[in-house]
Amino acid sequence: MAKHLTDGDIKNIVEHLDEWDLTVRLTWDKLCKELHSSLDISHTRQTLQKYSRIKEAYKSVKKHASGKKPRKKRALPSSLAVAAVKIEKLERENQRLNKENDRLLEQFLVWQYNAHIHGMKLAQLNQPLPEKLNN
């Protein structure tokens, strides 16, 4: 049985999707193979789809790739071509992070409402986490 994905694994997978070449067709199978070869992460499509951040990043790449029409590439100086690829990657990453931030804000509102309904005080909510017992 495969181990669960850590937060670091999820972050690496999502960043890998941000860098996906939009001229290459993205499938779950290709993603799994790519993750195995480049990040040494061996998981199935089903496992990857259980994580909302990965699933949303995958959908975002598919959406951007579907809008990309192969066109004749003008000969750009190499520095401009590299810059264009980097800008495109950063725009996709920015869009994904904005969506993640919106979901976290929605989750915060749910927690805020539930804390109010159950009579939690601000001091209780701001109480620091306990120190590790291993120190």
PDB file of C-alpha atoms in Angstrom:
ATOM      1  CA  MET A   1       0.000   0.000   0.000  1.00  0.00           C
ATOM      2  CA  ALA A   2       1.360   3.407  -0.956  1.00  0.00           C
ATOM      3  CA  LYS A   3       2.178   5.898   1.761  1.00  0.00           C
ATOM      4  CA  HIS A   4       0.060   9.005   2.162  1.00  0.00           C
ATOM      5  CA  LEU A   5       1.232  12.181   0.520  1.00  0.00           C
ATOM      6  CA  THR A   6       2.855  14.705   2.819  1.00  0.00           C
ATOM      7  CA  ASP A   7       2.221  18.440   2.588  1.00  0.00           C
ATOM      8  CA  GLY A   8       5.639  18.722   0.947  1.00  0.00           C
ATOM      9  CA  ASP A   9       4.723  16.075  -1.640  1.00  0.00           C
ATOM     10  CA  ILE A  10       1.488  17.888  -2.451  1.00  0.00           C
ATOM     11  CA  LYS A  11       3.348  21.196  -2.774  1.00  0.00           C
ATOM     12  CA  ASN A  12       5.917  19.595  -5.112  1.00  0.00           C
ATOM     13  CA  ILE A  13       3.211  17.969  -7.252  1.00  0.00           C
ATOM     14  CA  VAL A  14       1.249  21.208  -7.567  1.00  0.00           C
ATOM     15  CA  GLU A  15       4.417  23.116  -8.482  1.00  0.00           C
ATOM     16  CA  HIS A  16       5.200  20.415 -11.040  1.00  0.00           C
ATOM     17  CA  LEU A  17       1.758  20.977 -12.552  1.00  0.00           C
ATOM     18  CA  ASP A  18       2.398  24.745 -12.613  1.00  0.00           C
ATOM     19  CA  GLU A  19       5.452  24.039 -14.770  1.00  0.00           C
ATOM     20  CA  TRP A  20       3.672  21.584 -17.091  1.00  0.00           C
ATOM     21  CA  ASP A  21       4.360  22.257 -20.775  1.00  0.00           C
ATOM     22  CA  LEU A  22       0.959  23.167 -22.207  1.00  0.00           C
ATOM     23  CA  THR A  23       1.904  21.770 -25.595  1.00  0.00           C
ATOM     24  CA  VAL A  24       2.101  18.291 -24.021  1.00  0.00           C
ATOM     25  CA  ARG A  25      -1.284  16.661 -23.442  1.00  0.00           C
ATOM     26  CA  LEU A  26      -1.852  16.185 -19.712  1.00  0.00           C
ATOM     27  CA  THR A  27      -3.378  12.924 -18.511  1.00  0.00           C
ATOM     28  CA  TRP A  28      -3.414  11.376 -15.059  1.00  0.00           C
ATOM     29  CA  ASP A  29      -1.299   8.516 -16.398  1.00  0.00           C
ATOM     30  CA  LYS A  30       1.331  10.892 -17.824  1.00  0.00           C
ATOM     31  CA  LEU A  31       1.336  12.864 -14.590  1.00  0.00           C
ATOM     32  CA  CYS A  32       1.842   9.715 -12.487  1.00  0.00           C
ATOM     33  CA  LYS A  33       4.728   8.588 -14.710  1.00  0.00           C
ATOM     34  CA  GLU A  34       6.305  12.042 -14.667  1.00  0.00           C
ATOM     35  CA  LEU A  35       6.030  12.276 -10.876  1.00  0.00           C
ATOM     36  CA  HIS A  36       7.616   8.860 -10.510  1.00  0.00           C
ATOM     37  CA  SER A  37      10.563   9.731 -12.754  1.00  0.00           C
ATOM     38  CA  SER A  38      11.202  13.298 -11.614  1.00  0.00           C
ATOM     39  CA  LEU A  39      10.070  13.382  -7.963  1.00  0.00           C
ATOM     40  CA  ASP A  40      10.202   9.662  -7.080  1.00  0.00           C
ATOM     41  CA  ILE A  41       6.535   9.802  -6.041  1.00  0.00           C
ATOM     42  CA  SER A  42       4.633   6.652  -6.991  1.00  0.00           C
ATOM     43  CA  HIS A  43       0.900   7.062  -6.619  1.00  0.00           C
ATOM     44  CA  THR A  44      -2.161   6.246  -8.679  1.00  0.00           C
ATOM     45  CA  ARG A  45      -4.568   8.660 -10.273  1.00  0.00           C
ATOM     46  CA  GLN A  46      -7.114   7.785  -7.605  1.00  0.00           C
ATOM     47  CA  THR A  47      -4.732   8.735  -4.812  1.00  0.00           C
ATOM     48  CA  LEU A  48      -3.766  12.015  -6.464  1.00  0.00           C
ATOM     49  CA  GLN A  49      -7.416  12.936  -7.076  1.00  0.00           C
ATOM     50  CA  LYS A  50      -8.213  12.631  -3.362  1.00  0.00           C
ATOM     51  CA  TYR A  51      -6.201  15.784  -2.682  1.00  0.00           C
ATOM     52  CA  SER A  52      -8.169  18.890  -3.649  1.00  0.00           C
ATOM     53  CA  ARG A  53      -5.072  21.037  -4.254  1.00  0.00           C
ATOM     54  CA  ILE A  54      -3.715  18.513  -6.754  1.00  0.00           C
ATOM     55  CA  LYS A  55      -7.091  18.008  -8.408  1.00  0.00           C
ATOM     56  CA  GLU A  56      -7.661  21.758  -8.804  1.00  0.00           C
ATOM     57  CA  ALA A  57      -4.135  22.323 -10.161  1.00  0.00           C
ATOM     58  CA  TYR A  58      -4.701  19.468 -12.645  1.00  0.00           C
ATOM     59  CA  LYS A  59      -8.013  20.989 -13.781  1.00  0.00           C
ATOM     60  CA  SER A  60      -6.360  24.380 -14.159  1.00  0.00           C
ATOM     61  CA  VAL A  61      -3.626  22.988 -16.421  1.00  0.00           C
ATOM     62  CA  LYS A  62      -6.211  21.109 -18.493  1.00  0.00           C
ATOM     63  CA  LYS A  63      -8.259  24.300 -18.831  1.00  0.00           C
ATOM     64  CA  HIS A  64      -5.260  26.362 -19.921  1.00  0.00           C
ATOM     65  CA  ALA A  65      -4.055  23.646 -22.286  1.00  0.00           C
ATOM     66  CA  SER A  66      -7.455  23.386 -23.975  1.00  0.00           C
ATOM     67  CA  GLY A  67      -7.299  27.085 -24.819  1.00  0.00           C
ATOM     68  CA  LYS A  68      -3.864  26.725 -26.366  1.00  0.00           C
ATOM     69  CA  LYS A  69      -3.987  26.349 -30.103  1.00  0.00           C
ATOM     70  CA  PRO A  70      -0.844  25.279 -31.842  1.00  0.00           C
ATOM     71  CA  ARG A  71       0.356  28.244 -33.771  1.00  0.00           C
ATOM     72  CA  LYS A  72       3.378  29.017 -35.769  1.00  0.00           C
ATOM     73  CA  LYS A  73       6.061  30.171 -33.444  1.00  0.00           C
ATOM     74  CA  ARG A  74       7.895  33.255 -34.423  1.00  0.00           C
ATOM     75  CA  ALA A  75      11.579  33.078 -33.960  1.00  0.00           C
ATOM     76  CA  LEU A  76      12.146  34.830 -30.661  1.00  0.00           C
ATOM     77  CA  PRO A  77      15.501  35.539 -29.140  1.00  0.00           C
ATOM     78  CA  SER A  78      16.232  32.826 -26.614  1.00  0.00           C
ATOM     79  CA  SER A  79      16.051  35.232 -23.683  1.00  0.00           C
ATOM     80  CA  LEU A  80      12.536  36.329 -24.714  1.00  0.00           C
ATOM     81  CA  ALA A  81      11.395  32.742 -25.207  1.00  0.00           C
ATOM     82  CA  VAL A  82      12.645  31.802 -21.743  1.00  0.00           C
ATOM     83  CA  ALA A  83      10.996  34.893 -20.272  1.00  0.00           C
ATOM     84  CA  ALA A  84       7.685  34.094 -21.997  1.00  0.00           C
ATOM     85  CA  VAL A  85       7.701  30.544 -20.608  1.00  0.00           C
ATOM     86  CA  LYS A  86       8.523  31.826 -17.129  1.00  0.00           C
ATOM     87  CA  ILE A  87       5.784  34.473 -17.276  1.00  0.00           C
ATOM     88  CA  GLU A  88       3.228  31.880 -18.366  1.00  0.00           C
ATOM     89  CA  LYS A  89       4.277  29.552 -15.519  1.00  0.00           C
ATOM     90  CA  LEU A  90       4.068  32.371 -12.968  1.00  0.00           C
ATOM     91  CA  GLU A  91       0.639  33.440 -14.225  1.00  0.00           C
ATOM     92  CA  ARG A  92      -0.681  29.873 -13.852  1.00  0.00           C
ATOM     93  CA  GLU A  93       0.884  29.566 -10.396  1.00  0.00           C
ATOM     94  CA  ASN A  94      -0.593  32.914  -9.358  1.00  0.00           C
ATOM     95  CA  GLN A  95      -4.049  31.874 -10.541  1.00  0.00           C
ATOM     96  CA  ARG A  96      -3.817  28.556  -8.659  1.00  0.00           C
ATOM     97  CA  LEU A  97      -2.645  30.263  -5.469  1.00  0.00           C
ATOM     98  CA  ASN A  98      -5.486  32.784  -5.674  1.00  0.00           C
ATOM     99  CA  LYS A  99      -8.002  29.932  -5.910  1.00  0.00           C
ATOM    100  CA  GLU A 100      -6.371  28.147  -2.960  1.00  0.00           C
ATOM    101  CA  ASN A 101      -6.467  31.373  -0.948  1.00  0.00           C
ATOM    102  CA  ASP A 102     -10.172  31.834  -1.719  1.00  0.00           C
ATOM    103  CA  ARG A 103     -10.913  28.285  -0.519  1.00  0.00           C
ATOM    104  CA  LEU A 104      -8.963  28.912   2.696  1.00  0.00           C
ATOM    105  CA  LEU A 105     -10.867  32.150   3.315  1.00  0.00           C
ATOM    106  CA  GLU A 106     -14.154  30.284   2.860  1.00  0.00           C
ATOM    107  CA  GLN A 107     -12.974  27.635   5.338  1.00  0.00           C
ATOM    108  CA  PHE A 108     -12.030  30.347   7.814  1.00  0.00           C
ATOM    109  CA  LEU A 109     -15.523  31.845   7.597  1.00  0.00           C
ATOM    110  CA  VAL A 110     -17.049  28.432   8.376  1.00  0.00           C
ATOM    111  CA  TRP A 111     -14.749  28.045  11.395  1.00  0.00           C
ATOM    112  CA  GLN A 112     -15.505  31.589  12.527  1.00  0.00           C
ATOM    113  CA  TYR A 113     -19.256  30.978  12.342  1.00  0.00           C
ATOM    114  CA  ASN A 114     -19.022  27.642  14.162  1.00  0.00           C
ATOM    115  CA  ALA A 115     -16.825  29.146  16.890  1.00  0.00           C
ATOM    116  CA  HIS A 116     -19.386  31.906  17.422  1.00  0.00           C
ATOM    117  CA  ILE A 117     -22.330  29.462  17.501  1.00  0.00           C
ATOM    118  CA  HIS A 118     -20.571  27.269  20.077  1.00  0.00           C
ATOM    119  CA  GLY A 119     -19.710  30.228  22.300  1.00  0.00           C
ATOM    120  CA  MET A 120     -15.941  30.193  21.895  1.00  0.00           C
ATOM    121  CA  LYS A 121     -14.203  33.338  23.091  1.00  0.00           C
ATOM    122  CA  LEU A 122     -11.487  35.167  21.171  1.00  0.00           C
ATOM    123  CA  ALA A 123      -8.971  34.349  23.912  1.00  0.00           C
ATOM    124  CA  GLN A 124      -9.683  30.631  23.421  1.00  0.00           C
ATOM    125  CA  LEU A 125      -9.189  30.900  19.669  1.00  0.00           C
ATOM    126  CA  ASN A 126      -5.914  32.816  20.063  1.00  0.00           C
ATOM    127  CA  GLN A 127      -4.475  30.427  22.627  1.00  0.00           C
ATOM    128  CA  PRO A 128      -1.032  29.261  21.415  1.00  0.00           C
ATOM    129  CA  LEU A 129      -0.386  25.675  20.466  1.00  0.00           C
ATOM    130  CA  PRO A 130       1.151  23.520  23.198  1.00  0.00           C
ATOM    131  CA  GLU A 131       4.906  22.986  23.028  1.00  0.00           C
ATOM    132  CA  LYS A 132       6.143  19.608  21.896  1.00  0.00           C
ATOM    133  CA  LEU A 133       6.606  17.124  24.689  1.00  0.00           C
ATOM    134  CA  ASN A 134       9.851  15.816  23.138  1.00  0.00           C
ATOM    135  CA  ASN A 135      11.971  18.873  24.036  1.00  0.00           C
TER     136      ASN A 135
END
